[in-house]
Amino acid sequence: MATITVTTPTVGGSVTPTPTTCTAADKFAATGGKYILYYKNGAGGALTTAYALNTQAAPAGTFPAAGSGGTNWADLRLSNGIPISTDAVCVIPDVAPYVDATQFVNLKHTGLTGTPTVAVIGPL
């Protein structure tokens, strides 16, 4: 599990994101607000799905169950696949439902090949 450094923008300034190599389970510190995740796959990297994990327990009889690759009924699917040599931008409009008890947003990446990277920008 990698802890991703969050790049915080300032009014009127530009940002230089800090990419971190994706692992199956990564996290970044957050308390609230909107965050942008910038994924970059090189010539040999690919990613099947990316999720922000929700910590809420599913109510009894919840339907539908967790999405393919997810772990919880309320996980946020950020991407349904980022192919080789492709960049992708994903947005978490409000991270509050995904912040765990230790003030981190946990990400789950499946189908990793090569070394895709992710940079997190926020809060906006």
Coordinates of C-alpha atoms in Angstrom, one line a residue:
M1 CA 0.0 0.0 0.0
A2 CA 1.4 3.4 -1.0
T3 CA 0.4 6.7 0.6
I4 CA -0.1 9.2 -2.1
T5 CA 1.1 12.8 -1.6
V6 CA -1.7 15.2 -2.3
T7 CA -0.9 18.3 -4.3
T8 CA -3.0 21.2 -3.0
P9 CA -3.7 24.0 -5.5
T10 CA -3.6 27.7 -4.6
V11 CA -5.7 30.5 -6.1
G12 CA -4.0 31.9 -9.1
G13 CA -1.2 29.3 -9.0
S14 CA -0.4 26.3 -11.1
V15 CA 0.2 22.8 -9.7
T16 CA 2.8 20.2 -10.5
P17 CA 1.3 16.8 -9.5
T18 CA 3.4 14.2 -7.8
P19 CA 2.8 10.8 -9.4
T20 CA 3.0 7.7 -7.3
T21 CA 3.2 4.1 -8.7
C22 CA -0.2 2.4 -8.3
T23 CA -0.5 -0.7 -6.1
A24 CA -3.6 -2.8 -5.5
A25 CA -4.4 -0.7 -2.4
D26 CA -3.3 3.0 -2.1
K27 CA -4.5 5.8 0.1
F28 CA -4.3 9.6 0.4
A29 CA -5.0 12.0 3.3
A30 CA -8.3 14.0 3.1
T31 CA -10.9 15.5 5.2
G32 CA -13.5 16.8 2.7
G33 CA -13.9 18.6 -0.6
K34 CA -13.5 17.6 -4.3
Y35 CA -10.3 15.8 -5.5
I36 CA -9.0 15.0 -8.9
L37 CA -7.0 11.8 -9.6
Y38 CA -4.7 11.9 -12.6
Y39 CA -3.8 8.4 -13.8
K40 CA -1.0 7.9 -16.3
N41 CA -0.2 4.6 -18.0
G42 CA 3.1 4.2 -19.8
A43 CA 3.8 1.8 -22.7
G44 CA 3.5 -1.3 -20.5
G45 CA 0.9 -0.2 -17.9
A46 CA -2.8 -0.9 -17.7
L47 CA -5.5 -0.8 -15.0
T48 CA -8.8 -2.7 -15.1
T49 CA -10.8 -0.8 -12.4
A50 CA -10.2 1.9 -9.8
Y51 CA -12.4 2.5 -6.8
A52 CA -12.6 4.9 -3.9
L53 CA -13.7 2.6 -1.0
N54 CA -16.7 3.6 1.1
T55 CA -16.5 2.6 4.8
Q56 CA -20.3 2.4 5.4
A57 CA -21.8 -1.0 6.1
A58 CA -24.5 -2.1 3.7
P59 CA -28.1 -2.0 5.0
A60 CA -29.8 -5.3 5.3
G61 CA -31.1 -6.5 1.9
T62 CA -29.0 -4.0 -0.1
F63 CA -29.3 -4.5 -3.8
P64 CA -27.3 -4.3 -6.0
A65 CA -24.2 -5.7 -4.3
A66 CA -20.7 -4.3 -4.8
G67 CA -19.7 -3.7 -8.4
S68 CA -17.2 -6.0 -10.1
G69 CA -13.9 -5.3 -8.4
G70 CA -15.5 -3.3 -5.6
T71 CA -15.6 -4.3 -2.0
N72 CA -18.7 -2.5 -0.7
W73 CA -22.1 -1.6 -2.1
A74 CA -21.3 2.2 -2.0
D75 CA -17.7 2.2 -3.4
L76 CA -17.2 4.8 -6.0
R77 CA -16.0 3.4 -9.3
L78 CA -13.5 5.9 -10.6
S79 CA -12.6 4.1 -13.8
N80 CA -13.8 1.1 -15.7
G81 CA -10.4 0.6 -17.3
I82 CA -7.4 2.7 -18.4
P83 CA -5.6 1.1 -21.3
I84 CA -1.9 1.0 -22.1
S85 CA -0.4 4.4 -23.1
T86 CA -3.4 6.3 -21.9
D87 CA -4.0 9.1 -19.4
A88 CA -7.2 9.5 -17.4
V89 CA -8.7 12.1 -15.1
C90 CA -11.1 10.9 -12.4
V91 CA -13.0 13.2 -10.0
I92 CA -14.3 12.5 -6.5
P93 CA -16.9 15.3 -6.1
D94 CA -17.0 14.9 -2.3
V95 CA -14.6 12.7 -0.5
A96 CA -16.4 12.8 2.8
P97 CA -18.2 9.4 2.3
Y98 CA -14.9 7.8 1.5
V99 CA -12.7 9.1 4.4
D100 CA -12.0 6.4 6.9
A101 CA -11.4 6.8 10.7
T102 CA -7.8 7.6 10.2
Q103 CA -8.6 10.5 7.7
F104 CA -7.5 8.6 4.6
V105 CA -9.4 7.8 1.3
N106 CA -8.5 4.2 0.4
L107 CA -8.2 3.3 -3.3
K108 CA -8.5 -0.1 -4.8
H109 CA -6.8 -0.8 -8.2
T110 CA -7.4 -4.1 -10.0
G111 CA -5.8 -5.6 -13.1
L112 CA -2.5 -3.7 -12.8
T113 CA 0.1 -4.4 -15.3
G114 CA 3.3 -2.5 -15.7
T115 CA 3.6 0.6 -13.6
P116 CA 0.7 3.0 -14.0
T117 CA 0.9 6.1 -11.7
V118 CA -1.6 8.3 -10.0
A119 CA -1.4 11.9 -8.8
V120 CA -4.0 13.4 -6.4
I121 CA -4.9 17.1 -6.5
G122 CA -7.2 18.7 -3.9
P123 CA -9.1 19.7 -2.1
L124 CA -10.7 22.0 -4.7

